[in-house]
JSON list of C-alpha atoms in Angstrom, two decimals:
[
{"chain": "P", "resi": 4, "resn": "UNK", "atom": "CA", "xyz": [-75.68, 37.63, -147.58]},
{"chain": "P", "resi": 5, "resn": "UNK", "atom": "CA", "xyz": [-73.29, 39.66, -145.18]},
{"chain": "P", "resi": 6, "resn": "UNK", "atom": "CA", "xyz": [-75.47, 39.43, -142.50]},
{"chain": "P", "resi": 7, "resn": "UNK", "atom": "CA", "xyz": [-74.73, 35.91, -142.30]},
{"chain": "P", "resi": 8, "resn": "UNK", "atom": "CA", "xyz": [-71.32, 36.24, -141.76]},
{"chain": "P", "resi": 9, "resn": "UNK", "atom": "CA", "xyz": [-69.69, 34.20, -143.90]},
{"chain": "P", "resi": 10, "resn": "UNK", "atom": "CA", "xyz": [-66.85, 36.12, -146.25]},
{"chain": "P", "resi": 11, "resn": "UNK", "atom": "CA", "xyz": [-67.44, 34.33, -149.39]},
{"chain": "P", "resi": 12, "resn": "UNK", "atom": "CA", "xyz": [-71.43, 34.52, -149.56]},
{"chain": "P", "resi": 13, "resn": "UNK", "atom": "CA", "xyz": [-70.93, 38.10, -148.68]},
{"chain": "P", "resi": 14, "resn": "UNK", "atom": "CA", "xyz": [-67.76, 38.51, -151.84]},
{"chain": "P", "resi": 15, "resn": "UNK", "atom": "CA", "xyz": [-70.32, 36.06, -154.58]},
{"chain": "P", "resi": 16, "resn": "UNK", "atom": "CA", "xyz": [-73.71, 37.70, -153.13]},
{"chain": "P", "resi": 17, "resn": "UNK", "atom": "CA", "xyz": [-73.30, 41.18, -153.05]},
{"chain": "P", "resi": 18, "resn": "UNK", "atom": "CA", "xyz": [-71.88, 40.67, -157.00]},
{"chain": "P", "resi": 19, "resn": "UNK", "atom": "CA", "xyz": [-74.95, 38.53, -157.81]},
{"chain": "P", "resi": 20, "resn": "UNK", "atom": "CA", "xyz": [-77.25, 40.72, -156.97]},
{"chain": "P", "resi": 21, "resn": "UNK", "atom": "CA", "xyz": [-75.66, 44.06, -158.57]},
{"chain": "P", "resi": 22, "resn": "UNK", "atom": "CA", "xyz": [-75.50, 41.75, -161.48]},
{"chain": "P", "resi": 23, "resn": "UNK", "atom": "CA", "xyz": [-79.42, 41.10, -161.62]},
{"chain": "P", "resi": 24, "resn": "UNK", "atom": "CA", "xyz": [-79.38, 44.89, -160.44]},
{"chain": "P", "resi": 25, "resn": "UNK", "atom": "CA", "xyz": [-78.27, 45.81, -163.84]},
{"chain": "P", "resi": 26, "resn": "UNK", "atom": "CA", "xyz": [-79.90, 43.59, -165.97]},
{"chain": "P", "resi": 27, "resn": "UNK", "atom": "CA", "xyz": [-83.36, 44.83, -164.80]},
{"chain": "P", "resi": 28, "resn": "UNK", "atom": "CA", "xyz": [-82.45, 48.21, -165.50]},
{"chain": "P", "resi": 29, "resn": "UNK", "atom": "CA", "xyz": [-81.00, 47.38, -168.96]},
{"chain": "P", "resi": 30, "resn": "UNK", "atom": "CA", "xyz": [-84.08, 45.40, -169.60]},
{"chain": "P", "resi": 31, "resn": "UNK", "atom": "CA", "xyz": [-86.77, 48.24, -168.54]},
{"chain": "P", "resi": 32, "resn": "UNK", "atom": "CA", "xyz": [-84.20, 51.27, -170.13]},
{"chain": "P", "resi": 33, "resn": "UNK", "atom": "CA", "xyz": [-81.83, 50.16, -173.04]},
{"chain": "P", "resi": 34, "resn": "UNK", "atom": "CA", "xyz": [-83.91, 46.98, -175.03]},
{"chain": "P", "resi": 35, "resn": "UNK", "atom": "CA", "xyz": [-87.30, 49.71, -175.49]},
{"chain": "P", "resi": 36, "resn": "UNK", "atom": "CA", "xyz": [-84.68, 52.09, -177.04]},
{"chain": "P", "resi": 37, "resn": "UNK", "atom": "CA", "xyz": [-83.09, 50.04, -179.11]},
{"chain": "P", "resi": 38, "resn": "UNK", "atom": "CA", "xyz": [-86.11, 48.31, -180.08]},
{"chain": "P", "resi": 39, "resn": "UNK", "atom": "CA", "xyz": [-87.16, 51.77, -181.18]},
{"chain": "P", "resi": 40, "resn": "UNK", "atom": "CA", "xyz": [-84.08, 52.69, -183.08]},
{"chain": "P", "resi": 41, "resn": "UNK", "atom": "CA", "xyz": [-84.79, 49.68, -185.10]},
{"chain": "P", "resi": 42, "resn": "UNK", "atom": "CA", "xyz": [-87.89, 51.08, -186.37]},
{"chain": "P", "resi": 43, "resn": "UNK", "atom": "CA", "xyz": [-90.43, 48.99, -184.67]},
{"chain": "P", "resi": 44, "resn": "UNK", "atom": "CA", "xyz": [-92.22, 50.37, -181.93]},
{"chain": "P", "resi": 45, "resn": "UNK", "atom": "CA", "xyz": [-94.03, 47.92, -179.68]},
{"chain": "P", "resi": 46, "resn": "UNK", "atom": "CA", "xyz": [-97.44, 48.69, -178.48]},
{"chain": "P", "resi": 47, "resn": "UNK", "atom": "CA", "xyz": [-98.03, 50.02, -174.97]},
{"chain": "P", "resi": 48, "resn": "UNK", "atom": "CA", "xyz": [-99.85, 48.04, -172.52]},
{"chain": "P", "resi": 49, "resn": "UNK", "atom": "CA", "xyz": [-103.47, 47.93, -172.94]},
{"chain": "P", "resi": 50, "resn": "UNK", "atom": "CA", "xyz": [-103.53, 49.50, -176.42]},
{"chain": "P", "resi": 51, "resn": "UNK", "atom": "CA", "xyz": [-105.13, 46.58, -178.10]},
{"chain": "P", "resi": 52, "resn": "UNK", "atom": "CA", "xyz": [-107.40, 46.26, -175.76]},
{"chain": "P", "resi": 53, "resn": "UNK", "atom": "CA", "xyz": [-108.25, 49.80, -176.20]},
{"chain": "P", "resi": 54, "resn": "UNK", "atom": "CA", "xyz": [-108.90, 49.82, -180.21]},
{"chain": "P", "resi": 55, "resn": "UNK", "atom": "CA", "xyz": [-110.61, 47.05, -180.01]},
{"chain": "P", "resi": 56, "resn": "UNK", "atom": "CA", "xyz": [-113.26, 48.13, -177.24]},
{"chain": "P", "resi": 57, "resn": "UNK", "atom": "CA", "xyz": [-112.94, 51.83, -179.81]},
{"chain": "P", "resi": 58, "resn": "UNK", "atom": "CA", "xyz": [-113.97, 49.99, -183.00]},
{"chain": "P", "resi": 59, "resn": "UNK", "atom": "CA", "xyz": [-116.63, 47.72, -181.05]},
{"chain": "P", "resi": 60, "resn": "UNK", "atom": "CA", "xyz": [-118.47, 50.98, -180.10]},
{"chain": "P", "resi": 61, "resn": "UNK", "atom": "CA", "xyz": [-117.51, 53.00, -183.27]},
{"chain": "P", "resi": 62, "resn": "UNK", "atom": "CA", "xyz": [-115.21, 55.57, -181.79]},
{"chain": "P", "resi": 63, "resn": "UNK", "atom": "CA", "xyz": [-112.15, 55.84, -184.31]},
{"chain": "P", "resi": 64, "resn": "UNK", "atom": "CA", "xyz": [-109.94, 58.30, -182.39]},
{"chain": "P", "resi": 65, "resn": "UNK", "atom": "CA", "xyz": [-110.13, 56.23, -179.39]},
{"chain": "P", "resi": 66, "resn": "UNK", "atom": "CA", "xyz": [-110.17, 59.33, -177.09]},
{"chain": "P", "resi": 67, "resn": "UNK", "atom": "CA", "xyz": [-113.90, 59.27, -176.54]},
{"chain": "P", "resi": 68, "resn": "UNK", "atom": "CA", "xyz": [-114.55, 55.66, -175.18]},
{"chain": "P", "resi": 69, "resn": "UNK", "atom": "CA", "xyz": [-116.85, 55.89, -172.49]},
{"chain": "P", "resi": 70, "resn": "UNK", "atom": "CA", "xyz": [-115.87, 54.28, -169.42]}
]
């Protein structure tokens, strides 16, 4: 926005997008923590996918699925 040149883009852009700045990091930082302060810990990515392919081949640790 301020390469444009135009003083009020630049003064509501450069606000806007520390704004959205923020709010991804709160998002990826602050909601997991809280979200595991509250007790309930959400699974990681993949993990179903994981146990599932485990208890298909009989595995029950999960460790020792062959890839």
């Amino acid at each position: 926005m301020s390469l444009v040149g135009i003083g009020f883009l630049t003064e509501m852009g450069l606000p806007g997008a520390i704004t959205v700045a923020i709010a991804v990091l709160m998002a990826l930082t602050v909601r997991p923590a809280l979200t595991r302060a509250m007790g309930r810990v959400p699974p990681r990515r993949g993990a179903a996918a994981r146990t599932a392919r485990s208890a298909r081949l009989g595995f029950l640790d999960g460790k020792s699925v062959p890839s």
